[in-house]
């Protein structure tokens, strides 16, 4: 069974600084998706960034980028130029590519606080 | 484009009772999945419906059941409520070109269920 581990329960960063959130996963599959989701106090999960395992190039979305190390099964999220609105719970998630009927496997999350 | 709407937003039930939670999927989406998120934890996959059929299930007992309707909205039913069922229940919709290739999950803001 696949598992996702986020080893940092809490992280903090100052406005305009850069922070990296860690995620490791375990799988025997070669094709899969990885995601970072943000959950603010409003509770809605918001997709931050997605990575397809077959793509070697790291995904980037504006201030958010990932460092995807497939062999090491590592998928970290870098937030540049942090803003107060980035404060939220961040979840790393895995999804099998081939298996029908599967959904997202989430880590336990990292709470990010941003100070001015 | 409408998002995912869940109702009610909050609910208090007594142990042993039954509860029904509702989810209206995003326009154009044909797949709905449900997650249970305990306080301070990542969401756990309950089950998924594709074209009105359950096509995937997590490690939850049979007293957790669901339905998907022709308009792709969905219900989650929980019988014989236990105190440990207290959690945030999230619904996510997506468009699957085939049963396994669902992309772009859109989450609702969840229903906070408290069992006393």
PDB file of C-alpha atoms in Angstrom:
ATOM      1  CA  UNK A   1       0.000   0.000   0.000  1.00  0.00           C
ATOM      2  CA  UNK A   2       1.133   3.498  -0.726  1.00  0.00           C
ATOM      3  CA  UNK A   3       1.953   5.883   2.107  1.00  0.00           C
ATOM      4  CA  UNK A   4       2.725   9.591   2.296  1.00  0.00           C
ATOM      5  CA  UNK A   5       4.820  11.098   5.090  1.00  0.00           C
ATOM      6  CA  UNK A   6       5.142  14.746   6.031  1.00  0.00           C
ATOM      7  CA  UNK A   7       7.721  15.003   8.795  1.00  0.00           C
ATOM      8  CA  UNK A   8       7.226  18.685   9.639  1.00  0.00           C
ATOM      9  CA  UNK A   9       4.030  19.229  11.668  1.00  0.00           C
ATOM     10  CA  UNK A  10       4.668  23.001  11.762  1.00  0.00           C
ATOM     11  CA  UNK A  11       6.765  25.477   9.826  1.00  0.00           C
ATOM     12  CA  UNK A  12       7.069  29.232  10.000  1.00  0.00           C
ATOM     13  CA  UNK A  13       8.381  31.846   7.581  1.00  0.00           C
ATOM     14  CA  UNK A  14       8.594  35.615   7.381  1.00  0.00           C
ATOM     15  CA  UNK A  15       6.905  37.564   4.630  1.00  0.00           C
ATOM     16  CA  UNK A  16       8.944  37.713   1.405  1.00  0.00           C
ATOM     17  CA  UNK A  17      11.147  34.820   2.530  1.00  0.00           C
ATOM     18  CA  UNK A  18      11.334  31.311   1.075  1.00  0.00           C
ATOM     19  CA  UNK A  19      10.211  28.133   2.807  1.00  0.00           C
ATOM     20  CA  UNK A  20      10.390  24.461   1.820  1.00  0.00           C
ATOM     21  CA  UNK A  21       7.913  21.829   2.969  1.00  0.00           C
ATOM     22  CA  UNK A  22       9.014  18.200   2.881  1.00  0.00           C
ATOM     23  CA  UNK A  23       7.167  15.116   1.704  1.00  0.00           C
ATOM     24  CA  UNK A  24       8.254  11.537   1.159  1.00  0.00           C
ATOM     25  CA  UNK A  25       6.167   8.672  -0.143  1.00  0.00           C
ATOM     26  CA  UNK A  26       6.363   4.964  -0.575  1.00  0.00           C
ATOM     27  CA  UNK A  27       5.088   3.090  -3.611  1.00  0.00           C
ATOM     28  CA  UNK A  28       5.988   0.188  -5.855  1.00  0.00           C
ATOM     29  CA  UNK A  29       4.304   1.816  -8.836  1.00  0.00           C
ATOM     30  CA  UNK A  30       6.184   3.625 -11.584  1.00  0.00           C
ATOM     31  CA  UNK A  31       3.365   5.840 -12.814  1.00  0.00           C
ATOM     32  CA  UNK A  32       1.509   8.126 -10.420  1.00  0.00           C
ATOM     33  CA  UNK A  33       0.582  11.705  -9.631  1.00  0.00           C
ATOM     34  CA  UNK A  34       1.756  13.805  -6.727  1.00  0.00           C
ATOM     35  CA  UNK A  35      -0.032  16.856  -5.420  1.00  0.00           C
ATOM     36  CA  UNK A  36       0.315  19.653  -2.922  1.00  0.00           C
ATOM     37  CA  UNK A  37      -2.949  20.966  -1.504  1.00  0.00           C
ATOM     38  CA  UNK A  38      -3.526  23.996   0.694  1.00  0.00           C
ATOM     39  CA  UNK A  39      -6.290  24.002   3.320  1.00  0.00           C
ATOM     40  CA  UNK A  40      -6.992  27.437   4.820  1.00  0.00           C
ATOM     41  CA  UNK A  41      -9.378  27.940   7.767  1.00  0.00           C
ATOM     42  CA  UNK A  42     -12.249  27.942   5.267  1.00  0.00           C
ATOM     43  CA  UNK A  43     -11.565  24.158   5.112  1.00  0.00           C
ATOM     44  CA  UNK A  44     -11.706  23.865   1.307  1.00  0.00           C
ATOM     45  CA  UNK A  45      -8.790  21.952  -0.195  1.00  0.00           C
ATOM     46  CA  UNK A  46      -7.153  24.063  -2.891  1.00  0.00           C
ATOM     47  CA  UNK A  47      -4.759  22.532  -5.413  1.00  0.00           C
ATOM     48  CA  UNK A  48      -1.377  24.251  -5.289  1.00  0.00           C
ATOM     49  CA  UNK A  49       0.618  22.172  -7.739  1.00  0.00           C
ATOM     50  CA  UNK A  50       0.605  18.769  -9.452  1.00  0.00           C
ATOM     51  CA  UNK A  51       3.428  16.571 -10.741  1.00  0.00           C
ATOM     52  CA  UNK A  52       3.180  13.584 -13.076  1.00  0.00           C
ATOM     53  CA  UNK A  53       5.786  10.968 -12.158  1.00  0.00           C
ATOM     54  CA  UNK A  54       6.724  10.329 -15.797  1.00  0.00           C
ATOM     55  CA  UNK A  55       7.771  13.975 -16.229  1.00  0.00           C
ATOM     56  CA  UNK A  56      11.326  14.654 -15.182  1.00  0.00           C
ATOM     57  CA  UNK A  57      10.857  18.409 -15.176  1.00  0.00           C
ATOM     58  CA  UNK A  58       9.797  19.853 -11.840  1.00  0.00           C
ATOM     59  CA  UNK A  59       6.384  21.542 -11.857  1.00  0.00           C
ATOM     60  CA  UNK A  60       6.154  25.293 -11.219  1.00  0.00           C
ATOM     61  CA  UNK A  61       3.145  27.522 -10.556  1.00  0.00           C
ATOM     62  CA  UNK A  62       4.083  31.158 -10.018  1.00  0.00           C
ATOM     63  CA  UNK A  63       5.705  31.347  -6.539  1.00  0.00           C
ATOM     64  CA  UNK A  64       5.288  27.612  -5.939  1.00  0.00           C
ATOM     65  CA  UNK A  65       7.686  24.985  -7.224  1.00  0.00           C
ATOM     66  CA  UNK A  66       8.505  21.402  -6.395  1.00  0.00           C
ATOM     67  CA  UNK A  67      11.665  19.360  -6.125  1.00  0.00           C
ATOM     68  CA  UNK A  68      10.651  15.915  -7.354  1.00  0.00           C
ATOM     69  CA  UNK A  69      13.229  13.203  -6.721  1.00  0.00           C
ATOM     70  CA  UNK A  70      11.672   9.999  -8.052  1.00  0.00           C
ATOM     71  CA  UNK A  71      14.438   7.624  -7.014  1.00  0.00           C
ATOM     72  CA  UNK A  72      14.457   9.029  -3.496  1.00  0.00           C
ATOM     73  CA  UNK A  73      10.625   9.178  -3.448  1.00  0.00           C
ATOM     74  CA  UNK A  74      10.764  12.762  -2.299  1.00  0.00           C
ATOM     75  CA  UNK A  75       8.453  15.616  -3.294  1.00  0.00           C
ATOM     76  CA  UNK A  76       9.130  18.924  -1.549  1.00  0.00           C
ATOM     77  CA  UNK A  77       7.278  22.198  -2.055  1.00  0.00           C
ATOM     78  CA  UNK A  78       9.113  25.515  -2.204  1.00  0.00           C
ATOM     79  CA  UNK A  79       7.189  28.715  -1.606  1.00  0.00           C
ATOM     80  CA  UNK A  80       9.060  31.836  -2.693  1.00  0.00           C
ATOM     81  CA  UNK A  81       8.268  35.406  -1.664  1.00  0.00           C
ATOM     82  CA  UNK A  82       5.914  34.164   1.058  1.00  0.00           C
ATOM     83  CA  UNK A  83       2.730  36.144   1.637  1.00  0.00           C
ATOM     84  CA  UNK A  84       0.393  36.352   4.633  1.00  0.00           C
ATOM     85  CA  UNK A  85      -2.256  34.581   2.552  1.00  0.00           C
ATOM     86  CA  UNK A  86      -0.008  31.524   2.273  1.00  0.00           C
ATOM     87  CA  UNK A  87      -0.677  30.688   5.930  1.00  0.00           C
ATOM     88  CA  UNK A  88      -2.598  27.404   5.940  1.00  0.00           C
ATOM     89  CA  UNK A  89      -2.308  23.661   6.369  1.00  0.00           C
ATOM     90  CA  UNK A  90      -0.448  22.054   3.445  1.00  0.00           C
ATOM     91  CA  UNK A  91      -0.998  18.449   2.439  1.00  0.00           C
ATOM     92  CA  UNK A  92       1.073  16.281   0.165  1.00  0.00           C
ATOM     93  CA  UNK A  93      -0.967  13.665  -1.699  1.00  0.00           C
ATOM     94  CA  UNK A  94      -0.389  10.663  -3.960  1.00  0.00           C
ATOM     95  CA  UNK A  95      -2.628   9.146  -6.582  1.00  0.00           C
ATOM     96  CA  UNK A  96      -2.099   5.961  -8.528  1.00  0.00           C
ATOM     97  CA  UNK A  97      -2.097   6.467 -12.288  1.00  0.00           C
ATOM     98  CA  UNK A  98      -3.372   3.116 -13.451  1.00  0.00           C
ATOM     99  CA  UNK A  99      -5.494   1.658 -10.728  1.00  0.00           C
ATOM    100  CA  UNK A 100      -9.198   2.252 -11.230  1.00  0.00           C
ATOM    101  CA  UNK A 101     -11.320   3.570  -8.396  1.00  0.00           C
ATOM    102  CA  UNK A 102      -8.488   4.917  -6.323  1.00  0.00           C
ATOM    103  CA  UNK A 103      -8.379   8.413  -5.001  1.00  0.00           C
ATOM    104  CA  UNK A 104      -5.916  10.590  -3.139  1.00  0.00           C
ATOM    105  CA  UNK A 105      -3.676   9.375  -0.319  1.00  0.00           C
ATOM    106  CA  UNK A 106      -2.789  12.282   1.939  1.00  0.00           C
ATOM    107  CA  UNK A 107      -0.032  12.928   4.417  1.00  0.00           C
ATOM    108  CA  UNK A 108      -0.810  14.312   7.868  1.00  0.00           C
ATOM    109  CA  UNK A 109      -0.090  17.869   6.816  1.00  0.00           C
ATOM    110  CA  UNK A 110       2.202  20.755   7.702  1.00  0.00           C
ATOM    111  CA  UNK A 111       0.837  23.910   9.302  1.00  0.00           C
ATOM    112  CA  UNK A 112       2.549  26.944   7.796  1.00  0.00           C
ATOM    113  CA  UNK A 113       2.478  30.254   9.616  1.00  0.00           C
ATOM    114  CA  UNK A 114       3.624  33.488   7.970  1.00  0.00           C
ATOM    115  CA  UNK A 115       4.690  36.503  10.002  1.00  0.00           C
ATOM    116  CA  UNK A 116       5.076  40.107   8.902  1.00  0.00           C
TER     117      UNK A 116
ATOM    118  CA  UNK B   1     -18.630  27.406 -13.464  1.00  0.00           C
ATOM    119  CA  UNK B   2     -20.052  26.312 -10.114  1.00  0.00           C
ATOM    120  CA  UNK B   3     -17.872  24.652  -7.514  1.00  0.00           C
ATOM    121  CA  UNK B   4     -18.625  21.805  -5.126  1.00  0.00           C
ATOM    122  CA  UNK B   5     -21.320  22.502  -2.560  1.00  0.00           C
ATOM    123  CA  UNK B   6     -21.777  20.471   0.599  1.00  0.00           C
ATOM    124  CA  UNK B   7     -24.644  20.540   3.069  1.00  0.00           C
ATOM    125  CA  UNK B   8     -25.067  20.987   5.914  1.00  0.00           C
ATOM    126  CA  UNK B   9     -21.934  22.852   7.000  1.00  0.00           C
ATOM    127  CA  UNK B  10     -22.227  21.718  10.611  1.00  0.00           C
ATOM    128  CA  UNK B  11     -24.157  18.913  12.273  1.00  0.00           C
ATOM    129  CA  UNK B  12     -24.468  17.481  15.765  1.00  0.00           C
ATOM    130  CA  UNK B  13     -25.756  13.935  16.201  1.00  0.00           C
ATOM    131  CA  UNK B  14     -26.138  11.493  19.051  1.00  0.00           C
ATOM    132  CA  UNK B  15     -24.262   8.194  19.179  1.00  0.00           C
ATOM    133  CA  UNK B  16     -26.284   5.446  17.480  1.00  0.00           C
ATOM    134  CA  UNK B  17     -28.137   7.804  15.145  1.00  0.00           C
ATOM    135  CA  UNK B  18     -27.921   7.904  11.370  1.00  0.00           C
ATOM    136  CA  UNK B  19     -26.769  10.856   9.254  1.00  0.00           C
ATOM    137  CA  UNK B  20     -26.906  11.841   5.585  1.00  0.00           C
ATOM    138  CA  UNK B  21     -24.461  14.335   4.104  1.00  0.00           C
ATOM    139  CA  UNK B  22     -24.955  15.848   0.671  1.00  0.00           C
ATOM    140  CA  UNK B  23     -22.663  16.997  -2.099  1.00  0.00           C
ATOM    141  CA  UNK B  24     -23.359  18.785  -5.370  1.00  0.00           C
ATOM    142  CA  UNK B  25     -20.511  18.204  -7.768  1.00  0.00           C
ATOM    143  CA  UNK B  26     -18.952  20.803 -10.032  1.00  0.00           C
ATOM    144  CA  UNK B  27     -20.695  21.255 -13.361  1.00  0.00           C
ATOM    145  CA  UNK B  28     -19.308  18.804 -15.943  1.00  0.00           C
ATOM    146  CA  UNK B  29     -17.790  16.435 -13.379  1.00  0.00           C
ATOM    147  CA  UNK B  30     -18.880  12.773 -13.322  1.00  0.00           C
ATOM    148  CA  UNK B  31     -16.898  11.371 -10.384  1.00  0.00           C
ATOM    149  CA  UNK B  32     -17.386  12.038  -6.693  1.00  0.00           C
ATOM    150  CA  UNK B  33     -15.203  10.884  -3.842  1.00  0.00           C
ATOM    151  CA  UNK B  34     -15.671  11.284  -0.094  1.00  0.00           C
ATOM    152  CA  UNK B  35     -13.027  11.770   2.582  1.00  0.00           C
ATOM    153  CA  UNK B  36     -13.039  11.804   6.370  1.00  0.00           C
ATOM    154  CA  UNK B  37     -10.665  14.265   8.017  1.00  0.00           C
ATOM    155  CA  UNK B  38     -10.187  13.914  11.759  1.00  0.00           C
ATOM    156  CA  UNK B  39      -8.938  16.940  13.655  1.00  0.00           C
ATOM    157  CA  UNK B  40      -5.270  17.620  12.909  1.00  0.00           C
ATOM    158  CA  UNK B  41      -5.032  14.781  10.391  1.00  0.00           C
ATOM    159  CA  UNK B  42      -4.988  14.373   6.646  1.00  0.00           C
ATOM    160  CA  UNK B  43      -8.145  13.290   4.828  1.00  0.00           C
ATOM    161  CA  UNK B  44      -8.817   9.558   4.597  1.00  0.00           C
ATOM    162  CA  UNK B  45     -10.487   8.130   1.492  1.00  0.00           C
ATOM    163  CA  UNK B  46     -13.934   6.637   2.156  1.00  0.00           C
ATOM    164  CA  UNK B  47     -15.201   5.758  -1.317  1.00  0.00           C
ATOM    165  CA  UNK B  48     -15.621   6.993  -4.870  1.00  0.00           C
ATOM    166  CA  UNK B  49     -18.521   6.947  -7.319  1.00  0.00           C
ATOM    167  CA  UNK B  50     -18.208   6.992 -11.082  1.00  0.00           C
ATOM    168  CA  UNK B  51     -21.382   7.215 -13.166  1.00  0.00           C
ATOM    169  CA  UNK B  52     -23.568   6.179 -10.218  1.00  0.00           C
ATOM    170  CA  UNK B  53     -21.508   3.090  -9.336  1.00  0.00           C
ATOM    171  CA  UNK B  54     -19.090   2.722  -6.419  1.00  0.00           C
ATOM    172  CA  UNK B  55     -15.745   1.964  -8.042  1.00  0.00           C
ATOM    173  CA  UNK B  56     -13.378   2.296  -5.101  1.00  0.00           C
ATOM    174  CA  UNK B  57     -13.488   2.080  -1.330  1.00  0.00           C
ATOM    175  CA  UNK B  58     -11.097   2.809   1.502  1.00  0.00           C
ATOM    176  CA  UNK B  59     -10.814   1.048   4.843  1.00  0.00           C
ATOM    177  CA  UNK B  60     -14.232   2.001   6.209  1.00  0.00           C
ATOM    178  CA  UNK B  61     -16.947  -0.332   7.549  1.00  0.00           C
ATOM    179  CA  UNK B  62     -20.196  -1.026   5.661  1.00  0.00           C
ATOM    180  CA  UNK B  63     -22.142   1.377   7.860  1.00  0.00           C
ATOM    181  CA  UNK B  64     -20.570   4.052   5.649  1.00  0.00           C
ATOM    182  CA  UNK B  65     -22.545   3.966   2.414  1.00  0.00           C
ATOM    183  CA  UNK B  66     -23.253   6.296  -0.444  1.00  0.00           C
ATOM    184  CA  UNK B  67     -25.175   7.131  -3.544  1.00  0.00           C
ATOM    185  CA  UNK B  68     -24.528   9.053  -6.712  1.00  0.00           C
ATOM    186  CA  UNK B  69     -27.480  10.430  -8.653  1.00  0.00           C
ATOM    187  CA  UNK B  70     -27.930  10.905 -12.430  1.00  0.00           C
ATOM    188  CA  UNK B  71     -26.973  14.583 -12.060  1.00  0.00           C
ATOM    189  CA  UNK B  72     -23.731  13.357 -10.385  1.00  0.00           C
ATOM    190  CA  UNK B  73     -24.609  14.785  -6.984  1.00  0.00           C
ATOM    191  CA  UNK B  74     -23.935  12.431  -4.100  1.00  0.00           C
ATOM    192  CA  UNK B  75     -24.874  11.434  -0.572  1.00  0.00           C
ATOM    193  CA  UNK B  76     -22.832   9.914   2.210  1.00  0.00           C
ATOM    194  CA  UNK B  77     -24.813   7.930   4.776  1.00  0.00           C
ATOM    195  CA  UNK B  78     -23.428   6.812   8.104  1.00  0.00           C
ATOM    196  CA  UNK B  79     -25.446   4.430  10.297  1.00  0.00           C
ATOM    197  CA  UNK B  80     -25.015   3.664  13.992  1.00  0.00           C
ATOM    198  CA  UNK B  81     -22.861   6.711  14.618  1.00  0.00           C
ATOM    199  CA  UNK B  82     -19.897   6.342  16.942  1.00  0.00           C
ATOM    200  CA  UNK B  83     -17.990   9.044  18.800  1.00  0.00           C
ATOM    201  CA  UNK B  84     -14.970   8.439  16.523  1.00  0.00           C
ATOM    202  CA  UNK B  85     -17.061   9.413  13.511  1.00  0.00           C
ATOM    203  CA  UNK B  86     -16.715  13.035  14.612  1.00  0.00           C
ATOM    204  CA  UNK B  87     -14.743  14.659  11.799  1.00  0.00           C
ATOM    205  CA  UNK B  88     -14.821  16.939   8.791  1.00  0.00           C
ATOM    206  CA  UNK B  89     -16.295  15.130   5.794  1.00  0.00           C
ATOM    207  CA  UNK B  90     -15.027  16.385   2.453  1.00  0.00           C
ATOM    208  CA  UNK B  91     -16.493  15.743  -0.949  1.00  0.00           C
ATOM    209  CA  UNK B  92     -14.433  16.089  -4.132  1.00  0.00           C
ATOM    210  CA  UNK B  93     -15.617  15.932  -7.717  1.00  0.00           C
ATOM    211  CA  UNK B  94     -13.613  15.352 -10.866  1.00  0.00           C
ATOM    212  CA  UNK B  95     -13.975  14.505 -14.530  1.00  0.00           C
ATOM    213  CA  UNK B  96     -12.940  10.988 -15.465  1.00  0.00           C
ATOM    214  CA  UNK B  97     -12.548  10.224 -19.130  1.00  0.00           C
ATOM    215  CA  UNK B  98     -12.395   6.635 -18.038  1.00  0.00           C
ATOM    216  CA  UNK B  99     -13.045   5.244 -14.574  1.00  0.00           C
ATOM    217  CA  UNK B 100      -9.374   5.484 -13.652  1.00  0.00           C
ATOM    218  CA  UNK B 101      -8.196   8.683 -15.252  1.00  0.00           C
ATOM    219  CA  UNK B 102      -9.724  11.326 -13.061  1.00  0.00           C
ATOM    220  CA  UNK B 103      -8.038  14.688 -13.124  1.00  0.00           C
ATOM    221  CA  UNK B 104      -8.465  17.966 -11.388  1.00  0.00           C
ATOM    222  CA  UNK B 105     -10.249  17.287  -8.118  1.00  0.00           C
ATOM    223  CA  UNK B 106     -12.431  20.142  -6.848  1.00  0.00           C
ATOM    224  CA  UNK B 107     -13.172  19.980  -3.145  1.00  0.00           C
ATOM    225  CA  UNK B 108     -16.084  21.337  -1.179  1.00  0.00           C
ATOM    226  CA  UNK B 109     -15.711  23.093   2.167  1.00  0.00           C
ATOM    227  CA  UNK B 110     -16.909  20.041   4.039  1.00  0.00           C
ATOM    228  CA  UNK B 111     -19.452  19.121   6.676  1.00  0.00           C
ATOM    229  CA  UNK B 112     -18.294  19.239  10.287  1.00  0.00           C
ATOM    230  CA  UNK B 113     -19.973  16.302  12.061  1.00  0.00           C
ATOM    231  CA  UNK B 114     -19.914  16.090  15.836  1.00  0.00           C
ATOM    232  CA  UNK B 115     -21.175  12.920  17.523  1.00  0.00           C
ATOM    233  CA  UNK B 116     -22.046  13.249  21.204  1.00  0.00           C
TER     234      UNK B 116
END
